[in-house]
Short mmCIF file of C-alpha atoms in Angstrom, two decimals:
data_model
loop_
_atom_site.label_atom_id
_atom_site.label_comp_id
_atom_site.label_asym_id
_atom_site.label_seq_id
_atom_site.Cartn_x
_atom_site.Cartn_y
_atom_site.Cartn_z
CA UNK A 1 0.00 0.00 0.00
CA UNK A 2 1.17 3.50 -0.87
CA UNK A 3 0.23 6.56 1.17
CA UNK A 4 0.70 10.28 0.60
CA UNK A 5 -0.86 13.56 1.65
CA UNK A 6 0.30 13.84 5.24
CA UNK A 7 -0.01 17.50 6.23
CA UNK A 8 3.47 17.68 7.74
CA UNK A 9 5.26 15.89 4.88
CA UNK A 10 3.39 16.81 1.71
CA UNK A 11 6.24 15.69 -0.55
CA UNK A 12 6.59 12.18 0.87
CA UNK A 13 5.22 8.82 -0.26
CA UNK A 14 5.22 5.97 2.28
CA UNK A 15 4.75 2.32 1.30
CA UNK A 16 3.93 -0.58 3.59
CA UNK A 17 5.35 -4.08 3.84
CA UNK A 18 4.18 -6.49 1.11
CA UNK A 19 0.78 -8.02 1.96
CA UNK A 20 0.51 -6.01 5.19
CA UNK A 21 -1.03 -2.58 4.75
CA UNK A 22 -0.41 -1.66 8.40
CA UNK A 23 3.21 -2.87 8.56
CA UNK A 24 5.92 -0.23 8.17
CA UNK A 25 9.08 -2.09 9.23
CA UNK A 26 11.84 -1.17 6.80
CA UNK A 27 13.48 -4.53 7.40
CA UNK A 28 10.36 -6.24 6.05
CA UNK A 29 10.16 -4.25 2.82
CA UNK A 30 8.48 -0.99 3.87
CA UNK A 31 9.97 2.41 3.14
CA UNK A 32 9.43 5.92 1.86
CA UNK A 33 10.74 8.41 -0.67
CA UNK A 34 10.30 12.09 -1.44
CA UNK A 35 9.67 14.14 -4.57
CA UNK A 36 10.41 17.83 -5.03
CA UNK A 37 6.79 19.05 -5.09
CA UNK A 38 3.65 18.79 -2.95
CA UNK A 39 1.69 15.65 -3.79
CA UNK A 40 -2.00 16.01 -4.73
CA UNK A 41 -2.86 12.42 -5.69
CA UNK A 42 -1.76 8.86 -6.44
CA UNK A 43 -3.13 6.54 -9.11
CA UNK A 44 -2.12 3.12 -10.40
CA UNK A 45 -2.14 2.86 -14.21
CA UNK A 46 -1.08 -0.36 -15.87
CA UNK A 47 2.02 -1.52 -13.95
CA UNK A 48 3.09 1.90 -12.69
CA UNK A 49 2.18 4.23 -9.83
CA UNK A 50 1.66 7.81 -11.00
CA UNK A 51 2.41 10.50 -8.44
CA UNK A 52 0.55 13.73 -9.19
CA UNK A 53 1.89 16.95 -7.71
CA UNK A 54 0.89 20.59 -7.92
CA UNK A 55 3.25 21.38 -10.80
CA UNK A 56 4.84 18.02 -11.69
CA UNK A 57 4.00 14.37 -12.35
CA UNK A 58 6.22 11.39 -11.52
CA UNK A 59 6.05 7.66 -12.23
CA UNK A 60 7.17 4.87 -9.91
CA UNK A 61 8.22 1.59 -11.50
CA UNK A 62 9.47 -1.65 -10.00
CA UNK A 63 8.13 -4.54 -7.95
CA UNK A 64 9.71 -4.10 -4.50
CA UNK A 65 11.77 -1.72 -2.38
CA UNK A 66 14.91 -3.22 -3.86
CA UNK A 67 14.17 -2.00 -7.40
CA UNK A 68 11.69 0.88 -7.04
CA UNK A 69 12.63 3.80 -9.31
CA UNK A 70 11.01 7.23 -9.63
CA UNK A 71 11.13 9.03 -12.98
CA UNK A 72 9.76 12.35 -14.25
CA UNK A 73 6.73 12.28 -16.51
CA UNK A 74 6.61 16.07 -16.73
CA UNK A 75 7.95 18.97 -14.69
CA UNK A 76 5.70 21.57 -16.30
CA UNK A 77 2.16 20.28 -15.67
CA UNK A 78 0.51 19.27 -12.40
CA UNK A 79 -2.82 18.16 -10.99
CA UNK A 80 -4.96 20.67 -9.10
CA UNK A 81 -6.93 18.13 -7.07
CA UNK A 82 -6.50 14.40 -6.50
CA UNK A 83 -10.28 13.78 -6.47
CA UNK A 84 -10.35 14.53 -10.21
CA UNK A 85 -7.98 11.67 -11.14
CA UNK A 86 -9.84 8.78 -12.79
CA UNK A 87 -9.11 5.97 -15.21
CA UNK A 88 -11.27 6.78 -18.21
CA UNK A 89 -11.49 5.30 -21.71
CA UNK A 90 -8.21 3.43 -21.24
CA UNK A 91 -6.26 6.50 -20.06
CA UNK A 92 -5.81 8.53 -16.88
CA UNK A 93 -7.73 11.80 -16.81
CA UNK A 94 -7.07 14.61 -14.33
CA UNK A 95 -7.69 18.32 -13.83
CA UNK A 96 -4.70 20.44 -14.65
CA UNK A 97 -4.38 24.21 -14.28
CA UNK A 98 -5.62 24.66 -17.86
CA UNK A 99 -8.45 22.08 -17.89
CA UNK A 100 -8.76 18.34 -18.34
CA UNK A 101 -5.70 16.42 -19.42
CA UNK A 102 -4.92 12.76 -20.03
CA UNK A 103 -1.99 10.47 -19.47
CA UNK A 104 -2.26 8.03 -22.34
CA UNK A 105 -0.46 4.74 -22.69
CA UNK A 106 1.30 4.44 -26.04
CA UNK A 107 2.25 1.46 -28.15
CA UNK A 108 5.74 1.51 -26.62
CA UNK A 109 5.91 -0.43 -23.37
CA UNK A 110 6.47 1.89 -20.41
CA UNK A 111 5.99 5.06 -22.47
CA UNK A 112 3.24 7.64 -21.93
CA UNK A 113 2.08 10.83 -23.58
CA UNK A 114 0.29 13.86 -22.19
CA UNK A 115 -2.58 15.59 -23.92
CA UNK A 116 -5.19 18.27 -23.29
CA UNK A 117 -8.79 17.42 -24.20
CA UNK A 118 -10.88 20.38 -23.00
CA UNK A 119 -9.61 23.22 -25.19
CA UNK A 120 -13.00 23.44 -26.94
CA UNK A 121 -14.67 24.42 -23.65
CA UNK A 122 -11.73 26.22 -22.10
CA UNK A 123 -13.83 29.20 -21.02
CA UNK A 124 -16.01 27.01 -18.77
CA UNK A 125 -12.97 25.59 -16.98
CA UNK A 126 -11.40 29.04 -16.65
CA UNK A 127 -14.60 30.26 -15.03
CA UNK A 128 -14.77 27.46 -12.46
CA UNK A 129 -11.22 26.33 -11.62
CA UNK A 130 -10.13 29.50 -9.86
CA UNK A 131 -13.35 30.04 -7.87
CA UNK A 132 -14.14 26.45 -6.82
CA UNK A 133 -13.30 25.45 -3.25
CA UNK A 134 -13.67 21.69 -3.82
CA UNK A 135 -13.67 19.29 -6.74
CA UNK A 136 -15.12 15.82 -7.23
CA UNK A 137 -15.43 13.42 -10.14
CA UNK A 138 -16.99 10.13 -11.18
CA UNK A 139 -16.74 7.78 -14.17
CA UNK A 140 -19.79 6.03 -15.66
CA UNK A 141 -18.27 3.08 -17.56
CA UNK A 142 -21.31 1.99 -19.58
CA UNK A 143 -21.61 5.50 -21.04
CA UNK A 144 -17.84 6.09 -21.39
CA UNK A 145 -18.50 9.26 -19.43
CA UNK A 146 -16.47 11.32 -16.97
CA UNK A 147 -18.17 13.90 -14.75
CA UNK A 148 -16.46 16.64 -12.77
CA UNK A 149 -18.20 18.86 -10.21
CA UNK A 150 -17.15 22.31 -8.98
CA UNK A 151 -18.23 23.17 -5.42
CA UNK A 152 -18.29 26.84 -4.41
CA UNK A 153 -19.11 27.97 -0.89
CA UNK A 154 -21.13 30.94 -2.14
CA UNK A 155 -23.21 28.96 -4.68
CA UNK A 156 -26.37 27.03 -3.75
CA UNK A 157 -26.69 23.35 -4.62
CA UNK A 158 -29.26 23.89 -7.37
CA UNK A 159 -26.84 26.27 -9.11
CA UNK A 160 -23.69 24.17 -8.62
CA UNK A 161 -22.13 23.41 -11.99
CA UNK A 162 -20.35 20.42 -13.40
CA UNK A 163 -19.09 19.20 -16.75
CA UNK A 164 -19.75 15.92 -18.53
CA UNK A 165 -16.97 14.60 -20.77
CA UNK A 166 -17.95 11.71 -23.03
CA UNK A 167 -15.87 9.73 -25.51
CA UNK A 168 -17.42 9.44 -29.00
CA UNK A 169 -15.21 7.44 -31.31
CA UNK A 170 -11.83 9.11 -30.98
CA UNK A 171 -13.19 12.51 -29.93
CA UNK A 172 -14.33 14.04 -26.63
CA UNK A 173 -17.66 15.83 -26.33
CA UNK A 174 -18.74 18.05 -23.44
CA UNK A 175 -21.94 19.15 -21.73
CA UNK A 176 -22.66 21.32 -18.70
CA UNK A 177 -24.77 20.10 -15.78
CA UNK A 178 -26.25 21.85 -12.74
CA UNK A 179 -27.78 20.86 -9.43
CA UNK A 180 -25.37 18.20 -8.11
CA UNK A 181 -23.06 19.17 -5.25
CA UNK A 182 -21.41 15.94 -4.11
CA UNK A 183 -19.39 15.55 -0.94
CA UNK A 184 -18.14 12.20 -2.29
CA UNK A 185 -18.76 9.96 -5.31
CA UNK A 186 -18.37 6.30 -6.20
CA UNK A 187 -19.61 3.66 -8.61
CA UNK A 188 -19.69 -0.12 -8.69
CA UNK A 189 -21.11 -2.84 -10.92
CA UNK A 190 -23.76 -5.22 -9.55
CA UNK A 191 -25.06 -8.04 -11.75
CA UNK A 192 -24.27 -6.04 -14.88
CA UNK A 193 -25.84 -2.82 -13.55
CA UNK A 194 -23.60 0.24 -13.12
CA UNK A 195 -24.56 1.92 -9.83
CA UNK A 196 -23.46 5.58 -9.66
CA UNK A 197 -23.70 7.21 -6.21
CA UNK A 198 -22.90 10.50 -4.55
CA UNK A 199 -23.24 11.69 -0.98
CA UNK A 200 -24.85 15.04 -0.25
CA UNK A 201 -23.38 17.79 1.93
CA UNK A 202 -26.60 18.15 3.90
CA UNK A 203 -29.54 15.93 4.83
CA UNK A 204 -27.51 12.78 5.33
CA UNK A 205 -28.65 11.22 2.03
CA UNK A 206 -26.82 9.13 -0.55
CA UNK A 207 -28.24 9.66 -4.03
CA UNK A 208 -28.18 7.35 -7.02
CA UNK A 209 -27.57 9.01 -10.36
CA UNK A 210 -28.86 7.69 -13.70
CA UNK A 211 -32.14 6.56 -12.14
CA UNK A 212 -35.59 7.97 -12.96
CA UNK A 213 -36.59 11.05 -14.95
CA UNK A 214 -36.31 13.66 -12.17
CA UNK A 215 -33.68 14.66 -9.65
CA UNK A 216 -35.17 13.99 -6.23
CA UNK A 217 -38.62 15.02 -7.65
CA UNK A 218 -37.16 18.18 -9.22
CA UNK A 219 -37.57 18.33 -13.01
CA UNK A 220 -34.41 18.22 -15.09
CA UNK A 221 -34.34 20.66 -18.01
CA UNK A 222 -32.08 19.70 -20.89
CA UNK A 223 -30.90 21.98 -23.68
CA UNK A 224 -28.89 21.34 -26.82
CA UNK A 225 -27.63 23.92 -29.30
CA UNK A 226 -25.75 23.11 -32.47
CA UNK A 227 -22.96 25.29 -33.86
CA UNK A 228 -23.94 28.08 -36.24
CA UNK A 229 -23.67 26.44 -39.66
CA UNK A 230 -22.80 28.46 -42.78
CA UNK A 231 -22.34 25.47 -45.14
CA UNK A 232 -18.94 26.79 -46.23
CA UNK A 233 -20.39 30.02 -47.64
CA UNK A 234 -21.56 32.66 -45.13
CA UNK A 235 -22.30 35.11 -47.95
CA UNK A 236 -25.25 33.21 -49.47
CA UNK A 237 -28.71 33.22 -47.91
CA UNK A 238 -30.20 29.77 -47.26
CA UNK A 239 -33.97 29.33 -47.49
CA UNK A 240 -34.72 26.48 -45.08
CA UNK A 241 -37.23 23.84 -46.11
CA UNK A 242 -36.93 20.84 -43.79
CA UNK A 243 -35.07 19.55 -40.75
CA UNK A 244 -34.59 15.81 -40.31
CA UNK A 245 -33.66 14.77 -36.78
CA UNK A 246 -32.52 11.30 -35.78
CA UNK A 247 -32.67 10.49 -32.07
CA UNK A 248 -32.82 7.50 -29.73
CA UNK A 249 -35.40 7.69 -26.91
CA UNK A 250 -35.77 5.27 -24.02
CA UNK A 251 -39.51 6.03 -23.81
CA UNK A 252 -41.96 8.70 -24.94
CA UNK A 253 -40.46 12.19 -24.81
CA UNK A 254 -41.75 15.76 -24.90
CA UNK A 255 -39.33 18.29 -26.42
CA UNK A 256 -39.29 21.36 -28.65
CA UNK A 257 -37.17 22.02 -31.73
CA UNK A 258 -36.09 25.59 -32.56
CA UNK A 259 -34.46 26.91 -35.73
CA UNK A 260 -32.38 30.05 -35.25
CA UNK A 261 -30.76 32.24 -37.88
CA UNK A 262 -27.75 34.57 -38.16
CA UNK A 263 -26.30 33.89 -34.70
CA UNK A 264 -29.68 34.67 -33.12
CA UNK A 265 -29.44 38.36 -33.99
CA UNK A 266 -32.41 40.46 -32.89
CA UNK A 267 -33.24 41.29 -36.52
CA UNK A 268 -33.21 37.66 -37.71
CA UNK A 269 -36.22 35.38 -38.13
CA UNK A 270 -37.26 33.47 -34.99
CA UNK A 271 -39.86 30.83 -35.91
CA UNK A 272 -41.98 29.37 -33.11
CA UNK A 273 -41.05 26.01 -31.60
CA UNK A 274 -41.68 22.84 -33.57
CA UNK A 275 -42.71 19.72 -31.62
CA UNK A 276 -40.10 16.99 -31.13
CA UNK A 277 -42.36 14.45 -29.47
CA UNK A 278 -42.40 10.68 -29.63
CA UNK A 279 -45.08 8.37 -28.33
CA UNK A 280 -44.75 5.44 -30.75
CA UNK A 281 -41.36 4.10 -29.67
CA UNK A 282 -40.06 0.58 -29.26
CA UNK A 283 -40.59 -1.06 -25.88
CA UNK A 284 -37.53 -1.32 -23.62
CA UNK A 285 -37.30 -4.69 -21.89
CA UNK A 286 -37.41 -4.37 -18.12
CA UNK A 287 -38.91 -0.86 -18.09
CA UNK A 288 -41.91 -0.90 -20.45
CA UNK A 289 -45.35 -2.11 -19.40
CA UNK A 290 -46.83 -4.91 -21.50
CA UNK A 291 -49.67 -3.72 -23.74
CA UNK A 292 -48.80 -0.02 -23.51
CA UNK A 293 -46.10 0.51 -26.21
CA UNK A 294 -47.06 0.58 -29.87
CA UNK A 295 -46.21 -2.58 -31.80
CA UNK A 296 -43.50 -1.92 -34.34
CA UNK A 297 -42.32 1.32 -32.72
CA UNK A 298 -38.99 2.69 -33.91
CA UNK A 299 -35.93 2.45 -31.66
CA UNK A 300 -34.32 5.46 -33.39
CA UNK A 301 -37.12 7.55 -34.94
CA UNK A 302 -36.62 10.07 -37.75
CA UNK A 303 -38.52 13.35 -37.46
CA UNK A 304 -39.07 15.14 -40.78
CA UNK A 305 -40.14 18.65 -39.87
CA UNK A 306 -40.94 21.39 -42.39
CA UNK A 307 -39.56 24.72 -41.15
CA UNK A 308 -39.75 28.42 -41.99
CA UNK A 309 -37.28 31.24 -42.36
CA UNK A 310 -33.95 31.97 -44.00
CA UNK A 311 -30.53 33.24 -43.04
CA UNK A 312 -26.83 33.17 -43.75
CA UNK A 313 -26.07 30.97 -40.71
CA UNK A 314 -28.40 28.39 -39.16
CA UNK A 315 -28.41 26.72 -35.75
CA UNK A 316 -30.72 24.16 -34.14
CA UNK A 317 -31.82 24.15 -30.52
CA UNK A 318 -33.64 21.40 -28.64
CA UNK A 319 -35.31 22.07 -25.28
CA UNK A 320 -36.95 19.17 -23.51
CA UNK A 321 -40.06 19.41 -21.40
CA UNK A 322 -38.39 18.79 -18.05
CA UNK A 323 -39.85 15.54 -16.71
CA UNK A 324 -39.15 13.40 -19.75
CA UNK A 325 -37.43 10.10 -20.41
CA UNK A 326 -33.76 10.13 -21.46
CA UNK A 327 -32.93 10.37 -25.15
CA UNK A 328 -29.86 10.82 -27.34
CA UNK A 329 -29.62 13.08 -30.37
CA UNK A 330 -27.87 11.02 -33.04
CA UNK A 331 -27.71 13.58 -35.82
CA UNK A 332 -29.65 15.94 -38.03
CA UNK A 333 -29.90 16.94 -41.68
CA UNK A 334 -30.88 20.35 -43.07
CA UNK A 335 -32.57 20.81 -46.46
CA UNK A 336 -32.50 24.28 -48.01
CA UNK A 337 -32.42 26.26 -51.26
CA UNK A 338 -29.77 28.81 -52.11
CA UNK A 339 -30.81 32.44 -52.23
CA UNK A 340 -29.07 35.66 -53.12
CA UNK A 341 -25.55 36.65 -52.14
CA UNK A 342 -25.16 39.68 -49.92
#
């Protein structure tokens, strides 16, 4: 067992005797070593122990006190908080001073590479890193999802923010969440079910995430906004005709689809909401009630919605109705005619 974080020796790592986590006799294989920075966290990755510090990262290799060796991984990047270190999508992910970073294993045995993954949402991390008093994180394996929460003493629980990082193919996607202020987090797998838990700061409750369509009877509002699309020519007006949305619901949903033009300028067209509802969906085994779902319902419906308006740039927004079943937006297609050039 390896220990670090003692308030009086913040640069020291202590390891116990083999197979005895409470034995610290140096003659039986226990010992200690120091690094030249304050340690913020420890994490085992593959066959190595990574030692995260405030401004540096080290790696311990070896199998016993006789051949332990400490080497630099980097002396320029550190980890802000040890509670953000998780094994995620085959790599180590942690919160650095500039956002989320990974330690990725490479094809070469014993080699690693560092990378930043949150540059696309850098402003959100800049806003929260400096002002947060505590950090926490959790991994949801069946969704390949990493969640980080920023706790601020002056911010109420329902306004506490967090960020979801999800792996899609070889890319990372991000979303912002609110209303969860965990004092601690954990997950485990029971009979194939991934159980995601967090403990609250007040009330003495332990909550289970990913369960039900509300958060402790409070509705959960979800919003999605696409980038502003110019179709490689911002100088030509596009007359919109139809939007085709492909999504995957777990049950019937109630949401609204909005089409917005020209970066949502006050002078641009703002058509009313179009319904993005689904009642005829495929039954989900274990959750659906026999006789209620429609026979032959689609598991990933296509919505073909005629729309109004025109603009040089187009964006889609989806707002759900609050207390609705989970769903995933898989993609969308826009049909339009070219207009005049400005």
